[in-house]
Coordinates of C-alpha atoms in Angstrom, one line a residue:
M1 CA 5.6 49.0 -35.2
N2 CA 6.5 45.6 -33.6
T3 CA 5.4 44.4 -30.2
F4 CA 8.6 45.3 -28.5
D5 CA 8.5 48.9 -29.8
E6 CA 4.8 49.2 -29.0
L7 CA 5.4 48.1 -25.4
T8 CA 8.4 50.4 -25.1
S9 CA 6.2 53.3 -26.3
N10 CA 3.4 52.3 -23.8
F11 CA 5.8 52.2 -20.9
S12 CA 7.5 55.5 -21.9
R13 CA 4.1 57.2 -21.3
L14 CA 4.3 56.4 -17.6
P15 CA 5.4 59.3 -15.3
G16 CA 9.1 59.4 -14.8
I17 CA 9.9 56.7 -17.4
G18 CA 11.8 57.8 -20.5
K19 CA 12.3 55.8 -23.7
K20 CA 15.6 54.2 -22.4
S21 CA 14.0 53.1 -19.1
A22 CA 10.9 51.8 -21.0
S23 CA 13.2 49.7 -23.2
R24 CA 15.0 48.3 -20.1
I25 CA 11.6 47.4 -18.6
V26 CA 10.5 45.5 -21.7
N27 CA 13.8 43.7 -21.8
W28 CA 13.4 42.7 -18.2
L29 CA 9.9 41.5 -18.8
L30 CA 11.1 39.3 -21.6
R31 CA 13.4 37.4 -19.2
Q32 CA 10.6 36.8 -16.6
D33 CA 8.5 33.7 -16.0
R34 CA 5.5 33.4 -18.3
L35 CA 3.2 32.9 -15.2
F36 CA 4.4 36.3 -13.8
L37 CA 3.7 38.0 -17.1
Q38 CA 0.2 36.5 -17.4
K39 CA -0.7 37.6 -13.8
F40 CA 0.8 41.1 -14.5
A41 CA -1.2 41.4 -17.7
Q42 CA -4.4 40.2 -15.9
N43 CA -3.9 42.7 -13.1
L44 CA -3.5 45.6 -15.6
A45 CA -6.6 44.4 -17.6
V46 CA -8.9 44.6 -14.5
L47 CA -7.3 47.6 -12.8
Q48 CA -9.9 50.2 -13.7
D49 CA -12.8 47.7 -13.1
K50 CA -11.6 46.8 -9.5
V51 CA -10.0 50.0 -8.2
K52 CA -12.4 53.0 -7.8
P53 CA -12.4 56.2 -5.8
C54 CA -13.9 55.9 -2.3
P55 CA -17.3 57.7 -2.4
I56 CA -16.4 59.5 0.9
C57 CA -12.8 60.7 0.5
G58 CA -11.8 59.9 -3.1
A59 CA -8.8 57.7 -2.3
W60 CA -8.4 54.5 -4.3
T61 CA -10.1 51.4 -2.9
E62 CA -11.5 48.0 -4.0
Q63 CA -14.1 48.1 -1.1
E64 CA -17.4 50.0 -1.1
V65 CA -15.8 52.5 1.3
C66 CA -12.0 52.7 1.8
L67 CA -10.4 51.1 4.9
I68 CA -9.5 54.6 6.3
C69 CA -13.0 56.1 6.1
S70 CA -14.5 52.9 7.6
N71 CA -12.0 52.7 10.5
N72 CA -13.6 53.8 13.8
L73 CA -10.2 54.0 15.5
R74 CA -9.2 56.9 13.3
D75 CA -9.8 60.5 14.4
H76 CA -12.9 61.5 12.4
S77 CA -12.7 65.1 13.6
I78 CA -9.6 65.9 11.5
V79 CA -9.5 65.8 7.7
C80 CA -6.4 66.1 5.6
V81 CA -7.1 67.6 2.2
V82 CA -4.7 66.4 -0.6
E83 CA -4.5 66.9 -4.3
E84 CA -4.4 63.3 -5.6
P85 CA -5.2 59.7 -4.4
Q86 CA -1.5 58.8 -4.3
D87 CA -0.9 61.6 -1.8
V88 CA -3.0 59.5 0.7
S89 CA -0.7 56.5 0.3
T90 CA 2.4 58.8 0.7
I91 CA 1.1 60.3 4.0
E92 CA -0.1 56.9 5.3
A93 CA 3.3 55.3 4.6
Y94 CA 4.8 57.5 7.4
G95 CA 2.2 56.6 10.0
E96 CA 2.1 60.1 11.5
F97 CA -1.4 61.1 10.6
K98 CA -4.4 59.4 12.3
G99 CA -7.3 61.4 10.9
L100 CA -9.3 61.1 7.6
Y101 CA -8.6 62.4 4.1
H102 CA -10.3 64.3 1.3
V103 CA -8.9 64.1 -2.2
L104 CA -9.6 67.2 -4.4
G105 CA -8.7 65.5 -7.6
G106 CA -6.2 68.2 -8.6
V107 CA -5.6 71.9 -8.0
L108 CA -7.0 75.1 -9.5
K109 CA -5.4 75.8 -12.9
P110 CA -7.6 78.4 -14.6
L111 CA -5.4 78.6 -17.7
E112 CA -6.0 74.8 -18.2
G113 CA -9.7 75.2 -17.6
I114 CA -9.6 73.6 -14.1
G115 CA -11.8 75.6 -11.8
P116 CA -13.5 74.9 -8.5
S117 CA -16.3 72.9 -10.2
Q118 CA -13.8 70.4 -11.5
L119 CA -12.5 69.7 -8.0
N120 CA -14.1 67.9 -5.1
I121 CA -14.7 71.1 -3.1
N122 CA -18.5 70.9 -2.8
Q123 CA -18.1 67.4 -1.4
L124 CA -15.7 68.7 1.2
V125 CA -18.1 71.4 2.3
A126 CA -20.9 68.8 2.5
R127 CA -18.7 66.7 4.8
L128 CA -18.0 69.8 7.0
K129 CA -21.7 70.6 7.3
E130 CA -22.2 67.2 9.0
G131 CA -20.7 68.8 12.1
I132 CA -18.2 66.1 12.9
I133 CA -15.0 67.6 11.5
R134 CA -13.3 70.2 13.7
E135 CA -10.0 70.7 11.8
V136 CA -9.1 70.7 8.1
I137 CA -5.4 70.3 7.3
I138 CA -4.7 71.5 3.7
A139 CA -1.8 69.4 2.3
T140 CA -1.7 70.6 -1.2
N141 CA 1.8 70.8 -2.7
P142 CA 3.7 74.0 -2.1
T143 CA 3.5 75.2 -5.7
V144 CA 1.8 78.3 -7.0
E145 CA -1.3 76.2 -7.9
G146 CA -1.2 74.4 -4.6
D147 CA -1.0 77.6 -2.6
T148 CA -3.8 79.2 -4.7
T149 CA -6.0 76.2 -4.1
A150 CA -5.2 76.3 -0.3
L151 CA -6.2 80.0 -0.1
Y152 CA -9.4 79.3 -2.1
L153 CA -10.3 76.4 0.2
N154 CA -9.7 78.6 3.3
K155 CA -12.1 81.2 1.9
V156 CA -14.8 78.7 1.0
I157 CA -14.6 77.0 4.4
S158 CA -14.7 80.4 6.3
E159 CA -17.7 81.5 4.3
A160 CA -19.6 78.2 4.5
E161 CA -22.6 78.0 6.9
L162 CA -21.4 75.3 9.3
V163 CA -22.9 73.8 12.5
Q164 CA -19.6 74.6 14.4
P165 CA -16.5 76.6 13.5
V166 CA -13.8 74.6 11.7
K167 CA -10.1 75.3 12.2
V168 CA -8.2 75.4 8.9
T169 CA -4.4 74.7 9.0
R170 CA -1.8 74.2 6.3
L171 CA 1.3 72.0 6.4
A172 CA 4.3 73.8 7.7
T173 CA 7.0 74.9 5.3
G174 CA 9.3 72.0 6.1
I175 CA 8.2 70.8 2.6
P176 CA 10.4 72.5 0.0
V177 CA 8.6 75.0 -2.3
G178 CA 8.0 73.4 -5.7
G179 CA 8.3 70.0 -4.0
D180 CA 5.9 67.0 -4.3
L181 CA 4.5 65.0 -1.4
E182 CA 5.4 61.8 -3.1
Y183 CA 9.1 62.5 -2.8
I184 CA 9.3 64.0 0.7
D185 CA 11.3 62.1 3.4
K186 CA 9.6 60.9 6.6
R187 CA 11.1 63.4 9.0
T188 CA 10.3 66.4 6.8
L189 CA 6.7 65.3 6.5
A190 CA 6.4 64.6 10.2
L191 CA 7.7 68.1 11.1
S192 CA 5.4 69.6 8.5
F193 CA 2.4 68.0 10.2
R194 CA 3.5 69.0 13.7
G195 CA 4.4 72.6 12.7
R196 CA 1.2 73.3 10.6
A197 CA 0.0 76.8 10.9
E198 CA -3.5 78.2 11.0
F199 CA -4.6 80.4 8.1

């Protein structure tokens, strides 16, 4: 396999990129400035060394603690629970939510061997036991797995021995069933946050 084919194969492994799109990307890269390509390759080479999950919320960061968790102007009494780190970026892009986040690292998928112990659920409960958080917004995707995870989280939180009661809400159904937060428009997401319902 030559370099062109190997790169095409590498790019086609990326989400949403097929073999045709991967080939277009490699062709585009071949026409770019050498300096750009060197910087691009350098950034890829150090990506996993520099970008790590925040030890508090699990969002991607290059700092010791992410800029959201360390921001005193944010509402530390509300936590939005999401499936993946990219969901934090998606919600932040709309500027509607001013609280903190908690990344689960996936959803419950028993058939694939993903149970509660594979997700960051214990870390969430530990944060709740500190007594600062008063509301948990569950923003898992409206899929079967997302809904199952949301119900499980509600049960775990209601059974946890907390300093004070915590209100558990779920994003409203403005988000289409089977949809993904990454592709939701600003208005739909804003309405979902405003119309969230208590479990």
